[in-house]
Coordinates of C-alpha atoms and ligand atoms in Angstrom, one line a residue:
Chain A
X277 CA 109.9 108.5 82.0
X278 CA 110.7 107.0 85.2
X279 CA 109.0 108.6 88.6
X280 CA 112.3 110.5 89.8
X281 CA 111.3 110.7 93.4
X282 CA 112.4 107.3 93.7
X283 CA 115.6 106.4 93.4
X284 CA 116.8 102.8 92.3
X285 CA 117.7 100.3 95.7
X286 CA 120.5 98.7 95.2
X287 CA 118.3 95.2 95.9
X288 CA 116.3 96.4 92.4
X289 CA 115.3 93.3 90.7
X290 CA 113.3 92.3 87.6
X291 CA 109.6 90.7 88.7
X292 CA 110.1 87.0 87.5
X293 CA 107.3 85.8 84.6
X294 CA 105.5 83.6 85.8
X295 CA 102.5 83.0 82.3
X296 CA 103.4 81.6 79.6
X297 CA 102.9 77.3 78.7
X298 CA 99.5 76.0 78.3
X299 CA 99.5 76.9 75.2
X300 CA 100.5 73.9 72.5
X301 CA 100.6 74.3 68.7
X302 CA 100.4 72.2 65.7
X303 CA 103.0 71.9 63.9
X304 CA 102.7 70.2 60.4
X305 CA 106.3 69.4 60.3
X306 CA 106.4 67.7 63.2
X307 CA 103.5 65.4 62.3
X308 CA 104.6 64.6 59.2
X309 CA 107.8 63.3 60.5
X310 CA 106.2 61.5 63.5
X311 CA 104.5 59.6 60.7
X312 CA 107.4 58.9 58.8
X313 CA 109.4 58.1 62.0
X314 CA 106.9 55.2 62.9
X315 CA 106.4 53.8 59.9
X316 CA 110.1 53.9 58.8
X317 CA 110.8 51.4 62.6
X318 CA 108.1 49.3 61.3
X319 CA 109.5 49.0 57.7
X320 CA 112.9 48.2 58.7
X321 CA 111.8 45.9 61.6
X322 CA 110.5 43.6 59.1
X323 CA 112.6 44.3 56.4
X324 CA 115.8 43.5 59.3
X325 CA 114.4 40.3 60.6
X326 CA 113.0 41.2 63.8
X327 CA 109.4 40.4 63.2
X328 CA 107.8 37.9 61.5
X329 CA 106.1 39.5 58.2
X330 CA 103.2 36.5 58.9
X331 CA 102.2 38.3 61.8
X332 CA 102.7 42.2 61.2
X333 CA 103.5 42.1 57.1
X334 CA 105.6 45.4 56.4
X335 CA 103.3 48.9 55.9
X336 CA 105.0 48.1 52.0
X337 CA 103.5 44.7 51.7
X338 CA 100.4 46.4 52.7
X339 CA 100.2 48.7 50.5
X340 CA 101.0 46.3 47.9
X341 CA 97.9 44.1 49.2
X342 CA 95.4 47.2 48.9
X343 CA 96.2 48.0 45.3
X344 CA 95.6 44.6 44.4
X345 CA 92.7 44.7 45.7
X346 CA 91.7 48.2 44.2
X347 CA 92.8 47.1 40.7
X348 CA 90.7 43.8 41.0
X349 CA 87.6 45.6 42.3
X350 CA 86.9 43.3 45.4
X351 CA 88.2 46.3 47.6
X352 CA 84.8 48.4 46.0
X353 CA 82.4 45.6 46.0
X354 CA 83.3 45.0 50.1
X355 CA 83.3 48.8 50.6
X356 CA 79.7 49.0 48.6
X357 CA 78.5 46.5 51.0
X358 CA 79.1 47.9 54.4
X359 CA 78.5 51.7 53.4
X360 CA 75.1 50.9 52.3
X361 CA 74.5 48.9 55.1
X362 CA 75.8 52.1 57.4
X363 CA 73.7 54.2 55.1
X364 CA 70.6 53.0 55.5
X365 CA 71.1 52.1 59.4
X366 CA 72.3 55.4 60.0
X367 CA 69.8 57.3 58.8
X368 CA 66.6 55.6 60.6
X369 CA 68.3 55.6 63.2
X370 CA 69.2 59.2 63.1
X371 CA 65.8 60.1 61.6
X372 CA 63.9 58.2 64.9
X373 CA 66.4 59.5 67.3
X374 CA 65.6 63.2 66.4
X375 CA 62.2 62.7 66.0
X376 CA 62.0 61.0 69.8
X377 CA 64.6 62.9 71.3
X378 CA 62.5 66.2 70.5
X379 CA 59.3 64.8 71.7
X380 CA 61.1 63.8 75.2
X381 CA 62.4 67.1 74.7
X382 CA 58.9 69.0 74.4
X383 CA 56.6 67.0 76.2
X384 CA 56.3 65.8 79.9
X385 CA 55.0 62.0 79.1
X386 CA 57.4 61.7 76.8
X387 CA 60.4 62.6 79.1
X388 CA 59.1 60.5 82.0
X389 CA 58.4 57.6 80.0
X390 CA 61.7 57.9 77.7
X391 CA 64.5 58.4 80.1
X392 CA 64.3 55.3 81.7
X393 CA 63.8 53.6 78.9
X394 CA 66.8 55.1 77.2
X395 CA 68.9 54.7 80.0
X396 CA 68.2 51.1 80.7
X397 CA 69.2 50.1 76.3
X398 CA 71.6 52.8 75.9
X399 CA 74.4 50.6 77.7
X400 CA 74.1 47.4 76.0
X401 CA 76.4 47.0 73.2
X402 CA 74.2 46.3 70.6
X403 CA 76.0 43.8 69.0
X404 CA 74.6 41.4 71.3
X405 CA 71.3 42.3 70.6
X406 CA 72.1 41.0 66.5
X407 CA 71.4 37.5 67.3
X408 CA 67.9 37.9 68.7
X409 CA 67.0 40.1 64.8
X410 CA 68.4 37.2 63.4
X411 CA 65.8 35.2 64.5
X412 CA 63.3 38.0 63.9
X413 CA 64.3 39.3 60.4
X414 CA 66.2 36.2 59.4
X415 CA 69.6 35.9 57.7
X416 CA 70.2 38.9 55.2
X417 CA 70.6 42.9 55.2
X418 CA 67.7 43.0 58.0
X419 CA 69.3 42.1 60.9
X420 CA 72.4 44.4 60.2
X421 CA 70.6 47.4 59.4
X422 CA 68.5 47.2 62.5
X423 CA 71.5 46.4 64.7
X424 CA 72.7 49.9 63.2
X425 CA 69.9 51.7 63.6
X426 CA 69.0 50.8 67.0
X427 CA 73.1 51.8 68.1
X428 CA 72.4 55.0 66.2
X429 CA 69.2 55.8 67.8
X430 CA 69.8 56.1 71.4
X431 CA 73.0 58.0 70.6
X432 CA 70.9 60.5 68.4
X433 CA 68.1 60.6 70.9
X434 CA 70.4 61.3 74.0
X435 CA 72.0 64.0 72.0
X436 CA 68.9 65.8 70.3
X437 CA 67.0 66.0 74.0
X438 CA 70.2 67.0 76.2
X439 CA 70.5 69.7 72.8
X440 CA 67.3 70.9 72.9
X441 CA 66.8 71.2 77.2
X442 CA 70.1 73.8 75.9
X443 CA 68.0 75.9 74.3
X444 CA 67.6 78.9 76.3
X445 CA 63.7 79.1 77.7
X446 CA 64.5 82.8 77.0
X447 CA 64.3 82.4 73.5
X448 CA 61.3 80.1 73.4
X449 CA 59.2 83.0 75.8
X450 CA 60.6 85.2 73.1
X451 CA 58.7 83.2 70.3
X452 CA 55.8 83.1 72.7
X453 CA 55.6 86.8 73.4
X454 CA 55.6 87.2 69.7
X455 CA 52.4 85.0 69.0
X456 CA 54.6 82.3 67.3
X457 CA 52.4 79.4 67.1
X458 CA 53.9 75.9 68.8
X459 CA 54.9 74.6 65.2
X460 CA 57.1 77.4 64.4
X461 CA 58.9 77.6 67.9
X462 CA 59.7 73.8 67.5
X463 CA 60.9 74.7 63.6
X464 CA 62.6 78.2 64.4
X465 CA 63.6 78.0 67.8
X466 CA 64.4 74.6 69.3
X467 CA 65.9 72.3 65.9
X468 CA 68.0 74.8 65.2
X469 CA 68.9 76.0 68.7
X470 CA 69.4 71.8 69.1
X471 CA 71.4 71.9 65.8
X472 CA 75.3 71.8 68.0
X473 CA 73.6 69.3 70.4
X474 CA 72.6 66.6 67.4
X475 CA 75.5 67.1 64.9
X476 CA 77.9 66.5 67.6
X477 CA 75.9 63.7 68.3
X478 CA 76.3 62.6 64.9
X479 CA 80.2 62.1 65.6
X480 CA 79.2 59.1 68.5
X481 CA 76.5 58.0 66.2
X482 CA 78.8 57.6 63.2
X483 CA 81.9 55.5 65.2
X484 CA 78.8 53.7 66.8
X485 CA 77.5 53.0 63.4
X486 CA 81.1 52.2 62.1
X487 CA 81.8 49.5 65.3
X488 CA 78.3 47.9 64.7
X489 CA 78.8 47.5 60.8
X490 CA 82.0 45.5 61.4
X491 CA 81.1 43.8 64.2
X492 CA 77.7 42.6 62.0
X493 CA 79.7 41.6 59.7
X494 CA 81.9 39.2 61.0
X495 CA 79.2 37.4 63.0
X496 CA 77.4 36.4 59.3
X497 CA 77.8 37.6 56.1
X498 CA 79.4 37.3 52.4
X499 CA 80.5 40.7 51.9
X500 CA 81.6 43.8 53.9
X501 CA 84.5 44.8 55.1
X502 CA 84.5 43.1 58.1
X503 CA 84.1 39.7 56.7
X504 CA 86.8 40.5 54.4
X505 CA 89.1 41.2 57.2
X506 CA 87.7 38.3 58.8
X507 CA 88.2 36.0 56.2
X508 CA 91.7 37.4 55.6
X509 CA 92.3 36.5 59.3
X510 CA 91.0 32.6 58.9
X511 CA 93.2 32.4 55.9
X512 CA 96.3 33.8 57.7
X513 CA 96.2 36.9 54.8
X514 CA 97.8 39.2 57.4
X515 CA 98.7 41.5 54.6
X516 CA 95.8 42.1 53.1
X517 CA 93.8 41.8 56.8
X518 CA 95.6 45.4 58.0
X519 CA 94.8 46.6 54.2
X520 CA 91.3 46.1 55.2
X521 CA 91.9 47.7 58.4
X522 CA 93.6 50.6 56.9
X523 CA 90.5 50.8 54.9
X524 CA 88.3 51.5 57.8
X525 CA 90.5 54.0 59.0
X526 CA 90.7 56.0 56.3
X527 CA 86.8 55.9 55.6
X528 CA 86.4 57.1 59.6
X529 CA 88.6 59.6 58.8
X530 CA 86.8 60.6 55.3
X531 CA 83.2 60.4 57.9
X532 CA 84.9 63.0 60.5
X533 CA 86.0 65.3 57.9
X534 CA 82.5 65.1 55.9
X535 CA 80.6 65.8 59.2
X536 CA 83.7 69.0 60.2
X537 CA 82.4 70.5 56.6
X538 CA 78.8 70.3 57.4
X539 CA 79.1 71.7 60.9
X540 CA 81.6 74.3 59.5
X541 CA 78.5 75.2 57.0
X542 CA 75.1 74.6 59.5
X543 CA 76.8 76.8 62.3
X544 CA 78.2 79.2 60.3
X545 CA 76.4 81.6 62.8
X546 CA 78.6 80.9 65.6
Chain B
X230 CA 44.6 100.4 74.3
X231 CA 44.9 100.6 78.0
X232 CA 46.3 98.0 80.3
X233 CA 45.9 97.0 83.7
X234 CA 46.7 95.5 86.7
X235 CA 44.0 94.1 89.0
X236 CA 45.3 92.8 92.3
X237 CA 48.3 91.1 90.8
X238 CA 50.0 88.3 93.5
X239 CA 52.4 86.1 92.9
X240 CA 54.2 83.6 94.5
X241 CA 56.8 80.9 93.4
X242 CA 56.2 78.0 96.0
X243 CA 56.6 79.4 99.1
X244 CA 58.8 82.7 97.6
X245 CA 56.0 85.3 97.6
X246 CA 57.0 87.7 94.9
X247 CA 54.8 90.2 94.3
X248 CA 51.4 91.4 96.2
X249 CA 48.5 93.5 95.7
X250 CA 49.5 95.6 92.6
X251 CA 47.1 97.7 91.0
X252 CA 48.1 100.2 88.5
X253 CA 46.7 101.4 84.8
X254 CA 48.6 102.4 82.0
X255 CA 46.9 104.8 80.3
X256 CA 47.2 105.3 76.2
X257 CA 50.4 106.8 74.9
X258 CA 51.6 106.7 78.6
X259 CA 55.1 105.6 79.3
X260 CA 55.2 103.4 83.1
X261 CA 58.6 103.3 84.4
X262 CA 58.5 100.6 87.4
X263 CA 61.6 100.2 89.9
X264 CA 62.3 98.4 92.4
X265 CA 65.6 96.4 94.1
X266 CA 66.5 93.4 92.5
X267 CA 64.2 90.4 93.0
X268 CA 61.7 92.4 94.1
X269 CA 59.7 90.6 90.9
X270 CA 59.6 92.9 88.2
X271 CA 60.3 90.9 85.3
X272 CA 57.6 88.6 87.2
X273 CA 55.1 91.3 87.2
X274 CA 56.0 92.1 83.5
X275 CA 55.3 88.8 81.9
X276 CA 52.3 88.2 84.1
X277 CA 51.0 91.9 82.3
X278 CA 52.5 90.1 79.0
X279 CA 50.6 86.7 79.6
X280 CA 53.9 85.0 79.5
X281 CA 53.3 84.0 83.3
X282 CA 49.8 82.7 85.2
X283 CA 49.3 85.0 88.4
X284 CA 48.5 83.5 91.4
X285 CA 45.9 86.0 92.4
X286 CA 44.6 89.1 90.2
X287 CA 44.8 89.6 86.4
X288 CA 46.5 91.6 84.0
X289 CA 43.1 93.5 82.0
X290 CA 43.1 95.8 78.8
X291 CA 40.3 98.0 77.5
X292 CA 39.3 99.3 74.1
X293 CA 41.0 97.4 70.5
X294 CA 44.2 97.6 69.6
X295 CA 45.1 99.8 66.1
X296 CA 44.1 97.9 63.2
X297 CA 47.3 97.4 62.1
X298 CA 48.5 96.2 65.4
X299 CA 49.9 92.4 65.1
X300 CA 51.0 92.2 68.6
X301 CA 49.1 94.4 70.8
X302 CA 51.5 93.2 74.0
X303 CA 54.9 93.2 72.6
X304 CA 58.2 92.2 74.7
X305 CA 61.7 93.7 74.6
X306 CA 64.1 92.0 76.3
X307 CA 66.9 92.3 78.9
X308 CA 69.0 89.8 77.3
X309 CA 67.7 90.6 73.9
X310 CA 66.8 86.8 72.9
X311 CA 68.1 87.2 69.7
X312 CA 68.3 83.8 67.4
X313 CA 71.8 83.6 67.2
X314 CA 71.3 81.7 63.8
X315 CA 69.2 84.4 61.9
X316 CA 70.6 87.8 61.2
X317 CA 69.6 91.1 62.1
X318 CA 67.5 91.0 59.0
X319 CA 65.9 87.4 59.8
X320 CA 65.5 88.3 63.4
X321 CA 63.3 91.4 62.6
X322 CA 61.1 89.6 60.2
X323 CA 60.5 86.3 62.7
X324 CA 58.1 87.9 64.5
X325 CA 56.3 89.1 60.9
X326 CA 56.9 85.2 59.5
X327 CA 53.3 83.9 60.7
X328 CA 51.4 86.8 60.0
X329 CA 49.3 87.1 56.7
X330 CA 51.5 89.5 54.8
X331 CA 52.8 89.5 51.4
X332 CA 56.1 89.4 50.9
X333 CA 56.6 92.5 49.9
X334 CA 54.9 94.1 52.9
X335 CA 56.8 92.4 54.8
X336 CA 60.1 93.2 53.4
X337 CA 59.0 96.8 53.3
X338 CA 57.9 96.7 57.1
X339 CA 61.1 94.9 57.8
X340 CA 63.4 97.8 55.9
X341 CA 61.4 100.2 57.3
X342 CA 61.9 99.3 61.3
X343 CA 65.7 98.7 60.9
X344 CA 65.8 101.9 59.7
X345 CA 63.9 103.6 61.9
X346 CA 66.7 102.5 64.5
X347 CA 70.0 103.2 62.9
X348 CA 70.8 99.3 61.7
X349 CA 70.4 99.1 57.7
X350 CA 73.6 98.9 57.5
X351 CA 73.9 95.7 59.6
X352 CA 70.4 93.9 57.6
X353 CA 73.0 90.6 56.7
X354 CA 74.7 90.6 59.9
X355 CA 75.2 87.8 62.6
X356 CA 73.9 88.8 66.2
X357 CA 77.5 87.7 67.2
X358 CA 79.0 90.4 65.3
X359 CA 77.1 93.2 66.9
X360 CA 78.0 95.1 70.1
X361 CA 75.2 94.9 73.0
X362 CA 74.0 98.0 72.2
X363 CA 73.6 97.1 68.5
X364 CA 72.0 94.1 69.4
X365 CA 69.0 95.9 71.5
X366 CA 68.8 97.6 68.9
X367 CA 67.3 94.6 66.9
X368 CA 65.7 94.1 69.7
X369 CA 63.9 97.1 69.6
X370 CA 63.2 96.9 65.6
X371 CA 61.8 93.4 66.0
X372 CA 59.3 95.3 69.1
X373 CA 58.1 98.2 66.4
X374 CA 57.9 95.9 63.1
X375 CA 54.6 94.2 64.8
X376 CA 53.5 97.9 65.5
X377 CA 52.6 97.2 69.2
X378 CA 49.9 99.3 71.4
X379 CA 52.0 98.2 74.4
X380 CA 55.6 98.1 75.1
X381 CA 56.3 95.7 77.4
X382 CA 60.4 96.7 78.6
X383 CA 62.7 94.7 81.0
X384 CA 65.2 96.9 81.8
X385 CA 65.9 97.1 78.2
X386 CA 69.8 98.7 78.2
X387 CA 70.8 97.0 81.9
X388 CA 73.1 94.9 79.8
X389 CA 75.0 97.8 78.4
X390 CA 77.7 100.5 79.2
X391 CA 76.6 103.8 80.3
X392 CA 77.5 105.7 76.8
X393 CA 75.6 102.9 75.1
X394 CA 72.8 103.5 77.6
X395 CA 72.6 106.9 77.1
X396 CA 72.3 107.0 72.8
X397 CA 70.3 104.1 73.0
X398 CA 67.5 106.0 75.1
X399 CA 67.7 109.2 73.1
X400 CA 67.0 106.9 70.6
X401 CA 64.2 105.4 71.8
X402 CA 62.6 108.4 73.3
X403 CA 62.2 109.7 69.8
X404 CA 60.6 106.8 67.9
X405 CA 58.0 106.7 71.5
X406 CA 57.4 110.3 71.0
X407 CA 56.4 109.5 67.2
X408 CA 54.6 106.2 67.5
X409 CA 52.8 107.2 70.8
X410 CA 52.9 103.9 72.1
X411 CA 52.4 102.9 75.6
X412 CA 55.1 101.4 77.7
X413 CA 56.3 99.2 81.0
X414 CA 59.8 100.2 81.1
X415 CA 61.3 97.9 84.1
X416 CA 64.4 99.7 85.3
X417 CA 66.2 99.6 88.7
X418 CA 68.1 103.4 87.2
X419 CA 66.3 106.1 88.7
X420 CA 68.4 108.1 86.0
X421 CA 66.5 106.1 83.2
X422 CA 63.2 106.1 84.7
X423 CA 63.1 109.9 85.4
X424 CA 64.2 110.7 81.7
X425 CA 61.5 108.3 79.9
X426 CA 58.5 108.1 82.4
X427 CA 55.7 110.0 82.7
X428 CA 55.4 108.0 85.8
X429 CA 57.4 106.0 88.1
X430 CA 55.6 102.8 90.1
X431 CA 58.2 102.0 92.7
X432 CA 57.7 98.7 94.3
X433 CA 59.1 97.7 97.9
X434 CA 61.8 94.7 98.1
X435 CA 59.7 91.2 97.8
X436 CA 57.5 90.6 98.3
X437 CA 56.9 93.6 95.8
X438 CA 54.0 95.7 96.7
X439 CA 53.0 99.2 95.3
X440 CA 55.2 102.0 97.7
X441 CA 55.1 105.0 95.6
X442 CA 53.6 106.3 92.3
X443 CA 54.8 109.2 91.4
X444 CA 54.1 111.6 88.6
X445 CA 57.2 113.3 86.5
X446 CA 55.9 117.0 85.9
X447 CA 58.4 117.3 82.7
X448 CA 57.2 116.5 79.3
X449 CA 60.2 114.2 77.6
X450 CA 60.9 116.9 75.0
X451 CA 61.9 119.0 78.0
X452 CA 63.8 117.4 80.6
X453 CA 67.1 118.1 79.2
X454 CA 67.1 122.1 79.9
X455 CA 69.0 123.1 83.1
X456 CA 65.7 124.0 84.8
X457 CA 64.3 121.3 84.2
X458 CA 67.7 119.0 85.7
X459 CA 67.3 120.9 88.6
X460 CA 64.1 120.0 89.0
X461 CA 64.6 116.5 88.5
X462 CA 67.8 116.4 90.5
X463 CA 65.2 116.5 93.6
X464 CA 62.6 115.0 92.4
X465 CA 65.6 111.8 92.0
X466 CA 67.1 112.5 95.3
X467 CA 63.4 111.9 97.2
X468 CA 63.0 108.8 95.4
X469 CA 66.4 107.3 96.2
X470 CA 65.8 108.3 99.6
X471 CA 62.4 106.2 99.5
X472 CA 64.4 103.2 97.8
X473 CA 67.6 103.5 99.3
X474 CA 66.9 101.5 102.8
X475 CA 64.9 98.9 101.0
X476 CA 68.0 98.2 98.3
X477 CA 70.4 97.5 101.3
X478 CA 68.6 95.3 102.6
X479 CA 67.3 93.6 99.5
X480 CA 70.9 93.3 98.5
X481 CA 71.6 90.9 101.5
X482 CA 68.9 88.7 101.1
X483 CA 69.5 85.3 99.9
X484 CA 68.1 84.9 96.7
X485 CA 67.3 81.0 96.7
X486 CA 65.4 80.6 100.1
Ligands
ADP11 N1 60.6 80.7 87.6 C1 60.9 81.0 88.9 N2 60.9 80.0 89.8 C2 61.2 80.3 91.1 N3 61.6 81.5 91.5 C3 61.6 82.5 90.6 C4 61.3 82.3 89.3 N4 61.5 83.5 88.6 C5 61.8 84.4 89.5 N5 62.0 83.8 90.8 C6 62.3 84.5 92.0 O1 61.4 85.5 92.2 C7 62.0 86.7 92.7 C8 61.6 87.8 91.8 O2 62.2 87.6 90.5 P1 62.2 88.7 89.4 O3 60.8 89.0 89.0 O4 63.1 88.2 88.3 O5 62.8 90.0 90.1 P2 63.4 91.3 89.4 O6 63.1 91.3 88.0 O7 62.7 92.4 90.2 O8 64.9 91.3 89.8 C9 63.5 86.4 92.8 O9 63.8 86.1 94.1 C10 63.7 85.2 91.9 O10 64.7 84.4 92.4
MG12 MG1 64.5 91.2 86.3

């Protein structure tokens, strides 16, 4: 019902929209065609002539490469190598970093002495650090593992001590006014109130531990994916170089999605 | 159980907070303490709950708690400090988890205070998916499962609407009138504080000091007849007088100085 005490003006105008935007979607479509797009150019600029297949073989050839090495098994044997390698690495160093970063978390010594410490071997890349366990460890799985490790622990730490200074003190006064003894606020309150803190620190540490386990490998060692691609590379293998490659993105992918589902299930509360 | 202040002072660095309060809370007795904001209340409360070291004074109690009491002192909070990672269910039974109780019991204690506040239908449900009001509720179940002597409240229902406010505190009154606990109810609503206390502590702006305590003639049961309104209609506009000048200027003060 319109208010009839006022009549239209002849200078009545619509009030212009001014929301709307900011507001992008994903469509699957669209994806799926991007892909198809790029890799089409990329066939046919091979296929056509207009690059050499020794230095970018087709995304065909590739494919061809990586089921030749799937049906011959030395795809699995590489892959066993550098997963158990990021396996092991990973996990002490994710098993120390939690373990520290709650301490410099909790306690006053801790903090003063560990954030200098942490800030000062956070930045190196660690890779440069491989060399020197090398000469401690000698040649072998040592030397890689601890390279690992070390990358994954000051990730872990930085992210399980920023996660658990989150914690609201609120809740931690809560435990206190309850009689909760110190044990129990570290095991009820502050790990799990730290949880989103250190899992999405598990998404630096796992790239980290990715990086390091490729970059170990091509400084010394038999197998492993990144002496495979190495090796490919010496031997001028282009093909089955980018199969390696496409390896190592699919098993980054395959680590993102593993650590979505466990988030997804640990913060189910959110 | 009785608890009380001795000569309570406070100060954070060179903010002094609170000074000189003396008060006693006698058994069964229901304090109501308001105040402007930042006149240090919620200070004043966890330095009676031993969550906070006073400067100068103590918080004291006299005589033993009830046997079955597992937390004489017992908080419930303004912003409920729920785990947002336990349900209702799991929230109510943390402060039961390291006590000596079967499991049993402690289920049973568990049922028993989530129904004694209107939430077992909610038992398996996420903090998230509760309204504020809901959620003090939990609040308030997790307070009565460790059967306290004392209540310790800061401003318990500040956080909610005015319809929530109002259930929520008929609601309360009635499990206080049955359990006969004892209780600092921080407020800065006269309205609250005149229907639950039988007496009001009102402090100055900071640094708080003891400015009134004053006495509500009413029992609880009875304040909601018209007589009775009227009666505390005046009582509310004397106190808001007394307050009212002190607010304002409270209000303008910077709080970091
Ligand atoms: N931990 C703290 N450190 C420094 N200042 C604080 C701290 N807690 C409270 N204050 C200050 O003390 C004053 C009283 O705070 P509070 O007791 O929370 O007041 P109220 O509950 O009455 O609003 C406020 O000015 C507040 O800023
Ligand atoms: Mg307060």
């Amino acid at each position: 019902m319109s208010d009839p005490g006022v009549p239209p003006s002849p200078a009545r105008r619509t009030v212009p929209f001014r929301g709307g935007g900011f507001a992008p979607q994903s469509r699957s479509w669209i994806s799926w065609a991007t892909l198809v797009v790029v890799l089409g150019a990329w066939q046919g600029a091979v296929s056509g002539g207009l690059v050499s297949p020794i230095f970018l073989p087709s995304p065909w050839t590739i494919l061809l490469a990586l089921k030749s090495l799937i049906v011959s098994g030395e795809l699995w044997r590489h892959l066993a190598a550098s997963l158990s390698r990021i396996g092991l690495g990973w996990a002490l160093g994710t098993m120390a970093g939690i373990v520290v970063g709650v301490m410099m978390g909790l306690f006053t010594s801790f903090r003063s002495g560990g954030i200098p410490m942490v800030s000062a071997l956070y930045p190196i890349p660690k890779i440069a650090l491989l060399p020197l366990f090398i000469l401690w460890f000698g040649i072998g799985e040592t030397p890689k593992i601890v390279t690992i490790g070390f990358g994954v622990f000051f990730a872990t730490v930085i992210a399980t001590f920023t996660g658990v200074d989150g914690v609201p003190r609120s809740l931690i006064r809560m435990g206190q006014s309850f009689g909760m003894p110190m044990f129990g606020i570290v095991r009820k309150i502050l790990l799990p109130g730290a949880l989103p803190g250190i899992l999405a620190g598990f998404r630096i540490s796992a790239s980290t531990a990715l990086l390091l386990v490729v970059s170990a490998e091509m400084v010394g060692a038999q197998l492993g994916i990144g002496s495979f691609v190495l090796s490919a590379g010496n031997l001028m293998q282009t093909d089955q170089l980018l199969a390696g490659v496409a390896v190592l993105s699919v098993l980054g992918l395959m680590i993102g999605l593993l650590l979505s589902r466990l988030e997804k299930w640990l913060l189910r509360w959110r | 159980m009785e608890l009380s202040a001795e000569g309570i002072g406070h100060s954070f660095g060179a903010l002094e907070v609170l000074d000189g309060i003396d008060f006693r809370v006698a058994a069964g007795e229901i304090l109501a303490v308001i105040g402007p904001s930042g006149c240090g209340k919620s200070t004043l409360l966890s330095i009676l709950g031993g969550l906070l070291q006073p400067d100068k004074g103590r918080a004291a109690l006299d005589g033993a708690p009830p046997a079955d009491s597992l937390n004489p002192l017992t908080f419930v909070f303004q912003d409920f400090a729920l785990l947002p990672w336990r349900t209702v269910r799991g929230n109510v039974e943390l402060a039961l988890e390291h006590h000596r109780l079967s499991g049993p019991e402690r289920r049973e204690r568990v049922e028993a205070a989530l129904a004694a506040i209107g939430l077992a239908e909610f038992k398996d449900v996420y903090p998230k998916q509760l309204s504020g009001g809901m959620r003090q509720r939990v609040g308030i179940a997790r307070a009565l499962v460790v059967r306290p002597a004392i209540l310790l409240m800061d401003e318990p229902l500040s956080a909610l609407d005015a319809q929530t406010r109002e259930l929520l505190m008929e609601d309360f009154l009635d499990l206080w009138l049955d359990a006969k606990v004892s209780a600092v109810y921080v407020t800065h609503n006269l309205t609250e504080a005149l229907r639950l206390a039988d007496r009001i502590l009102v402090l100055s702006r900071r640094p708080g000091r003891i400015k009134e305590m004053v006495r509500v003639p009413i029992p609880q049961r009875e304040r909601t007849s018209l007589a009775a309104q009227a009666e505390l209609a005046a009582l509310s506009d004397t106190l808001w007088q007394s307050i009212k000048r002190e607010a304002q200027v409270a209000d303008r003060e910077m709080t970091d100085v």
